[in-house]
mmCIF file of C-alpha atoms in Angstrom:
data_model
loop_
_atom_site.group_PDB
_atom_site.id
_atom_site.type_symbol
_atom_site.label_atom_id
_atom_site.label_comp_id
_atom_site.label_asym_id
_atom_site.label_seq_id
_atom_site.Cartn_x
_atom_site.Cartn_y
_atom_site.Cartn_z
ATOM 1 C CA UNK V 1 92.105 -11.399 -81.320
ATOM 2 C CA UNK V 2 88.672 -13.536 -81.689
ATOM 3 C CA UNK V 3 88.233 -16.160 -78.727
ATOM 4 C CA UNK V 4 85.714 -18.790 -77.742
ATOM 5 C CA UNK V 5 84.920 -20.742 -75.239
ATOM 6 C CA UNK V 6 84.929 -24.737 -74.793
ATOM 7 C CA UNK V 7 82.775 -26.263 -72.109
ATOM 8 C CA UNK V 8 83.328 -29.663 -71.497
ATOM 9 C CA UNK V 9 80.430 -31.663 -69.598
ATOM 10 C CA UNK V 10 80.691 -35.101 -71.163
ATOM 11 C CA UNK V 11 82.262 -37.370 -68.333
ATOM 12 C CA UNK V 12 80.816 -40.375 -66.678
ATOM 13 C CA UNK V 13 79.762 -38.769 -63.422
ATOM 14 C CA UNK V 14 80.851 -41.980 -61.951
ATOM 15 C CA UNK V 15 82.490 -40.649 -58.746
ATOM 16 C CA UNK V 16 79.309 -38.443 -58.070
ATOM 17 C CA UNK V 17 76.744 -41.064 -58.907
ATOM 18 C CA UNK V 18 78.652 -43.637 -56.144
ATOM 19 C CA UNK V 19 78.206 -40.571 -53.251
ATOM 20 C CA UNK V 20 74.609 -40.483 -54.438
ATOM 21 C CA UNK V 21 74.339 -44.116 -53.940
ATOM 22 C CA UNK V 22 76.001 -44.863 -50.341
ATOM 23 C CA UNK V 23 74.509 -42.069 -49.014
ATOM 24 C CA UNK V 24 70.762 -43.480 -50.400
ATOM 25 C CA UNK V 25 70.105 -40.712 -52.330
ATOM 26 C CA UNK V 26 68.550 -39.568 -56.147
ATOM 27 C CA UNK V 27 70.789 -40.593 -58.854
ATOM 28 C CA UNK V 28 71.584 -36.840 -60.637
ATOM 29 C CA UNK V 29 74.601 -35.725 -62.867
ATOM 30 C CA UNK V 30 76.436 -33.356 -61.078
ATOM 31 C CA UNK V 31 76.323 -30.446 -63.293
ATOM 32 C CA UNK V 32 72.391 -30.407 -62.732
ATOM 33 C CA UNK V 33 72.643 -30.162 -59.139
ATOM 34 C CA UNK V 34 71.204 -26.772 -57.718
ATOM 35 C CA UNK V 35 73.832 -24.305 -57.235
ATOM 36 C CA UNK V 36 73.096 -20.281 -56.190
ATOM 37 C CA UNK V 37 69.788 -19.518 -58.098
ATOM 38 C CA UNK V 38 71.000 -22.056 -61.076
ATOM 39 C CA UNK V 39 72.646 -25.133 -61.580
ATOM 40 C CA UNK V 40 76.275 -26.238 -61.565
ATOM 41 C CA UNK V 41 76.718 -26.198 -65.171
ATOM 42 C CA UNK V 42 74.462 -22.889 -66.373
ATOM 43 C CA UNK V 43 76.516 -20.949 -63.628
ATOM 44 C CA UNK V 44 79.268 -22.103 -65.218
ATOM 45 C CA UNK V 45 78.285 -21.363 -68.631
ATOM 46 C CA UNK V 46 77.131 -17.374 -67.138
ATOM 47 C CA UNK V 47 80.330 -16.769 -65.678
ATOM 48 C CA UNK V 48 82.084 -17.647 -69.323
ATOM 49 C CA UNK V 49 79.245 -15.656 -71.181
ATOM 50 C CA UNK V 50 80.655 -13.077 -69.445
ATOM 51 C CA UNK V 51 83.929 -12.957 -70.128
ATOM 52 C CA UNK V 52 85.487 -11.022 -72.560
ATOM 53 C CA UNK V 53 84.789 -14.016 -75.448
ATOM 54 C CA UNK V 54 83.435 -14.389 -78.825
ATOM 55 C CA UNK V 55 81.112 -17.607 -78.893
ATOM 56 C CA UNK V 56 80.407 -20.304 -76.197
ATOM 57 C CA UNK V 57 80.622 -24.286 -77.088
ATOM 58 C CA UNK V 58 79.392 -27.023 -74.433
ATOM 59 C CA UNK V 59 80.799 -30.536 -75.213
ATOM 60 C CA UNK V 60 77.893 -33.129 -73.646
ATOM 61 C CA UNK V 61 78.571 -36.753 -74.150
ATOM 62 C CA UNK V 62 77.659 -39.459 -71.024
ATOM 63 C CA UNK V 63 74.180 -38.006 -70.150
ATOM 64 C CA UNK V 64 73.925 -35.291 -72.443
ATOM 65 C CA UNK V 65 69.872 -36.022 -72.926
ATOM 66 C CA UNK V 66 69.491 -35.154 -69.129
ATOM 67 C CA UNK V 67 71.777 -32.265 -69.461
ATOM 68 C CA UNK V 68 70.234 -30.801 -72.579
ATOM 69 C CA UNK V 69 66.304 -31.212 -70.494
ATOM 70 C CA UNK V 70 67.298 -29.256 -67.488
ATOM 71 C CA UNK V 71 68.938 -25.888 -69.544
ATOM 72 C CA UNK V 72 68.620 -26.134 -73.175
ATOM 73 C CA UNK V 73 65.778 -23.822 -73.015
ATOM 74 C CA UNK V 74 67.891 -21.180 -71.018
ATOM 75 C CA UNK V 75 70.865 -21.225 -73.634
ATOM 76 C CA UNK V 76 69.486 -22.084 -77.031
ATOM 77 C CA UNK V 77 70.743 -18.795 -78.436
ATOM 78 C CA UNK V 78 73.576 -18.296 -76.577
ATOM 79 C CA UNK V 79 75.515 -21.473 -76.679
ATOM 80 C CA UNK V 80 76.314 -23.827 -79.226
ATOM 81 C CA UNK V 81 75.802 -27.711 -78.234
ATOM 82 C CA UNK V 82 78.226 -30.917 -79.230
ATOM 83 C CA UNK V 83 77.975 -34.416 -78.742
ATOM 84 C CA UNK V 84 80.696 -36.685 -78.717
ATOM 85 C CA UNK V 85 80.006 -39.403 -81.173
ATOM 86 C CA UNK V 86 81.154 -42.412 -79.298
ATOM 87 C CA UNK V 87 80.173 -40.909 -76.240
ATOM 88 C CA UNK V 88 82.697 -43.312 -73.924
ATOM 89 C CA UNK V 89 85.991 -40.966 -74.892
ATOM 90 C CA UNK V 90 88.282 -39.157 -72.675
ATOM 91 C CA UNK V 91 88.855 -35.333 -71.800
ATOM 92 C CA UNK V 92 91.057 -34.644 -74.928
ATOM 93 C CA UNK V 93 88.787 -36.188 -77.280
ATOM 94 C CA UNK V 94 86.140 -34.037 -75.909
ATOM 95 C CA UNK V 95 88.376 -30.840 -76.285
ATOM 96 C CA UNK V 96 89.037 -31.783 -79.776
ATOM 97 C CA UNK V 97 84.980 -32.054 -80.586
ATOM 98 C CA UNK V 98 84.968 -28.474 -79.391
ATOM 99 C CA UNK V 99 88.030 -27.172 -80.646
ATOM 100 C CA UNK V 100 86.594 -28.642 -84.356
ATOM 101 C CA UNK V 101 83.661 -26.218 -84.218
ATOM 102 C CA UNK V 102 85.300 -22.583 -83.606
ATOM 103 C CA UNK V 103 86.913 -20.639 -85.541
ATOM 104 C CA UNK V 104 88.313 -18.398 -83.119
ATOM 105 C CA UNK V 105 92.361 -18.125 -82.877
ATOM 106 C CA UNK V 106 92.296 -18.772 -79.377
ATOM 107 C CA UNK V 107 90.011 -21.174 -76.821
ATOM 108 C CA UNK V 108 88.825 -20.217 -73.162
ATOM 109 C CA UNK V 109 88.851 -23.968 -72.602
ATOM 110 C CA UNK V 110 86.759 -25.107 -68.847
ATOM 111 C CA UNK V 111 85.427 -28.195 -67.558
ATOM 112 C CA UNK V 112 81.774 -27.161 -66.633
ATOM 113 C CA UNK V 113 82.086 -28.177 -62.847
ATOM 114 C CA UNK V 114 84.309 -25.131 -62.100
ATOM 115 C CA UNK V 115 81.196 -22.567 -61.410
ATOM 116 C CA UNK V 116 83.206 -20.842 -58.514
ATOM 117 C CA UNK V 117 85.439 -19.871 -61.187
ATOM 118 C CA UNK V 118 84.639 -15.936 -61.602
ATOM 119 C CA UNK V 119 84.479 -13.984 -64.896
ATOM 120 C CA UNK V 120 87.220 -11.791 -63.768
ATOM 121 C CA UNK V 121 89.303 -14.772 -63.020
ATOM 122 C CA UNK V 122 88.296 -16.027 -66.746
ATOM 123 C CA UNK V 123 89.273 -12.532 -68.200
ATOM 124 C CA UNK V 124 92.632 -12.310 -66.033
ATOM 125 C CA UNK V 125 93.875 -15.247 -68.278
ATOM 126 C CA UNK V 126 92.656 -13.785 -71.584
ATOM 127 C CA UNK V 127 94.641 -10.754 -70.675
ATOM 128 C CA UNK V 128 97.739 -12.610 -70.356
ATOM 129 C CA UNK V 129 97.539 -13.847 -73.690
ATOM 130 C CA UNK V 130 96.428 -10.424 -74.945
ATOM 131 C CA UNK V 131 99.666 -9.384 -73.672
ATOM 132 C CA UNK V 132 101.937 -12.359 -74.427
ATOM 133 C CA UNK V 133 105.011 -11.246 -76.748
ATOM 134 C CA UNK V 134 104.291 -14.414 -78.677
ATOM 135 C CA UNK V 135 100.669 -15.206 -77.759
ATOM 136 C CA UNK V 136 100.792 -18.630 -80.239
ATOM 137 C CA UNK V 137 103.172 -20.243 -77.879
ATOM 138 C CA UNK V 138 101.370 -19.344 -74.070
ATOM 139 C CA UNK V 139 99.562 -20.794 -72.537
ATOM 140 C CA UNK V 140 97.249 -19.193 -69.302
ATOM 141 C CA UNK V 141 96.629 -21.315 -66.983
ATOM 142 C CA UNK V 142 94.684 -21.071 -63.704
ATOM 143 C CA UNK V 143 97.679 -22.166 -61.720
ATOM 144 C CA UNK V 144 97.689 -24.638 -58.806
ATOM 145 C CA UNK V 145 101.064 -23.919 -57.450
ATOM 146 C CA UNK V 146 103.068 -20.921 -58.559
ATOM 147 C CA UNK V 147 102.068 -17.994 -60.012
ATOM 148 C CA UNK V 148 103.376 -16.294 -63.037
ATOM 149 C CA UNK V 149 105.961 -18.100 -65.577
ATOM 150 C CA UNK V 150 106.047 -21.515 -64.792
ATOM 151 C CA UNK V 151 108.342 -24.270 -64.552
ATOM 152 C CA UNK V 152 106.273 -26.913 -64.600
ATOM 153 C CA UNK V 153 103.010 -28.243 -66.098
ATOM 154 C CA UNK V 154 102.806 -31.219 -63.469
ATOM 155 C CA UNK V 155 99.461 -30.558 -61.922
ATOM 156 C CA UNK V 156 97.782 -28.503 -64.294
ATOM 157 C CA UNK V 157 94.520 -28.672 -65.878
ATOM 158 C CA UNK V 158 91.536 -26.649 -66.618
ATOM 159 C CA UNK V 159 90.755 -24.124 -67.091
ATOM 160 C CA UNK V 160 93.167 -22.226 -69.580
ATOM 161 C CA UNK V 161 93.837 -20.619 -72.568
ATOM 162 C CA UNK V 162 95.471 -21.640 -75.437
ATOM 163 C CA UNK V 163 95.788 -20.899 -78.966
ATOM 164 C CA UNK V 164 93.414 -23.291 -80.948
ATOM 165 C CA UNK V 165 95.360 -24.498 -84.193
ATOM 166 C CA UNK V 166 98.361 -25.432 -82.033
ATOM 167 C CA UNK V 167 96.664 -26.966 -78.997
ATOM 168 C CA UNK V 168 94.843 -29.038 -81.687
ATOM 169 C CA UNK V 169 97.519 -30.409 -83.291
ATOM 170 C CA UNK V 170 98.526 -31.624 -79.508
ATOM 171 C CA UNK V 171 94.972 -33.383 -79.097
ATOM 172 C CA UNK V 172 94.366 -35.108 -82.276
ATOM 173 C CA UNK V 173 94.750 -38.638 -82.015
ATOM 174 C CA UNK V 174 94.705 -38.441 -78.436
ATOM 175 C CA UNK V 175 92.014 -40.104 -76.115
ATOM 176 C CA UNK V 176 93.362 -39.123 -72.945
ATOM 177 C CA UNK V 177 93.405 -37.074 -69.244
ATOM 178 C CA UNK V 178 94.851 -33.536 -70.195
ATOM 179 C CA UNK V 179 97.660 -32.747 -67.922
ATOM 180 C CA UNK V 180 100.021 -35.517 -69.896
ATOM 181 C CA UNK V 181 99.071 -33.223 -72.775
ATOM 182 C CA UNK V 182 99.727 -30.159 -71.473
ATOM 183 C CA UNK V 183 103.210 -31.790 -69.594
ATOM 184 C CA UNK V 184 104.143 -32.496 -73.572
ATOM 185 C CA UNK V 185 103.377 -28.730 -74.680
ATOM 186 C CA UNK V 186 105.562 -27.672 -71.522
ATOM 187 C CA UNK V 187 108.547 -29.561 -73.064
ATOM 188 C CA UNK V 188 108.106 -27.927 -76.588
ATOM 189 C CA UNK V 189 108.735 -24.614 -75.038
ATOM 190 C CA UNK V 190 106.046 -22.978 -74.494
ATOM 191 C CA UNK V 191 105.168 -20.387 -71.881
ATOM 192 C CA UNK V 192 103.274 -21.357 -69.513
ATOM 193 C CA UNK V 193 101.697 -18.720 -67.272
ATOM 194 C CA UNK V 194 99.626 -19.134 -64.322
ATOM 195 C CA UNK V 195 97.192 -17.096 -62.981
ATOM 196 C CA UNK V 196 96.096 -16.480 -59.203
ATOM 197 C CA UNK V 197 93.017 -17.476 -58.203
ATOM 198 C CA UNK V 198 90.590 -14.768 -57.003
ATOM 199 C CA UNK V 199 89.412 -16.753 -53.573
ATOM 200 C CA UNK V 200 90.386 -20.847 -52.762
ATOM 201 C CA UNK V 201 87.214 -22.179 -54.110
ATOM 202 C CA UNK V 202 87.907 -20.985 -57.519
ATOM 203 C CA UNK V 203 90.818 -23.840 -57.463
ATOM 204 C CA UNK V 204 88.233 -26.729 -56.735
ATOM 205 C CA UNK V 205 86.295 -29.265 -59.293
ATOM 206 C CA UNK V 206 83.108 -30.815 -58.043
ATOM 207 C CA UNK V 207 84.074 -34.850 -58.288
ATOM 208 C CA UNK V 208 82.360 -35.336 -54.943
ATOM 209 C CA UNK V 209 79.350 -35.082 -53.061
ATOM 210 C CA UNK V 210 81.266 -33.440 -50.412
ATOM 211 C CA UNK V 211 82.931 -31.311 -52.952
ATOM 212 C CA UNK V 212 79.565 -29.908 -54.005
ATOM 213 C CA UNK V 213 78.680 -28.906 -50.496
ATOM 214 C CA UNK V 214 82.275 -27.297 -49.757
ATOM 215 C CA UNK V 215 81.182 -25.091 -52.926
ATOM 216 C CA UNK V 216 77.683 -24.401 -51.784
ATOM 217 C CA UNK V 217 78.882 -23.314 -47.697
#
């Protein structure tokens, strides 16, 4: 079973970039902000590097020029770089872009301001799939709620993992948020499984100043 996985650190920053303001401070994407001995995103990209995967893609798009100076010279051999072409698309568009350039049968797919999300957390949901009795029709999913089979996809998002040539057909033509996406894969039938978290701050996306220091205490 070949896997990748697809990084996506193309949004708008927007909620970020208004804490920065009110508060008087630097304007700076959030996924450059220091975090442990790196930044937000390049811990998140080491944590996926180490999972049990094939190939890594990061999807840049809104301030991918900034991105690209603070770590391109850290991942140039290790990570594969795509930029959405128009850059003003939403979260399923920006799957798609990554999605197009594997060829793995199955995607690791994170947004890259989850870096409290551990490897073993990462390889937890690959291992479900490994062991799925029909791994083109689960999905693993870190859950929110319940644990195990689900019987619901209200609330989900990423990350997950999903088999690519299916979840593709799902996003193409799409230019939209992805748990209305994943709520219309739920209703096909397929298995939805979600995995428990390995502490609380593994369930938590930076979208906030004070998200970013919740993460860093």
């Amino acid at each position: 079973m070949s896997i990748s996985t697809i990084i996506t650190a193309a949004g708008k920053n927007s909620r970020m970039r208004k804490d920065q303001i009110s508060r008087n401070m630097e304007l700076k994407n959030k996924l450059i902000l220091p975090f442990k001995d790196k930044t937000v995103i390049e811990t998140t990209i080491d944590n996926a590097l180490s999972a049990n995967v094939d190939e890594c893609i990061v999807v840049l798009g809104h301030y991918a020029s900034e991105i690209m100076d603070a770590i391109f010279d850290n991942y140039n051999d290790s990570v594969k770089f795509v930029i959405n072409d128009p850059v003003d698309v939403g979260l399923s568009v920006s799957l798609y872009n990554g999605l197009s350039n594997i060829e793995s049968d199955f995607a690791l797919c994170i947004t890259a301001d989850q870096p409290t999300v551990s490897t073993e957390t990462f390889n937890n949901m690959i291992d479900v799939i490994e062991n799925a009795d029909d791994p083109y029709r689960t999905i693993s999913i870190l859950r929110r709620r319940k644990t195990g089979l689900l019987d619901t996809a209200e609330g989900l998002g990423m990350p997950f993992v999903a088999p690519r040539e299916n979840l593709m057909k799902y996003l193409e033509n799409e230019n939209d948020n992805l748990n209305p996406i994943l709520r219309k894969i739920f209703a096909d039938g397929y298995t939805f499984y979600g995995v428990k978290e390995k502490n609380e701050k593994e369930l938590l996306n930076i979208n906030h100043y004070d998200d970013y220091l919740q993460l860093l205490d």
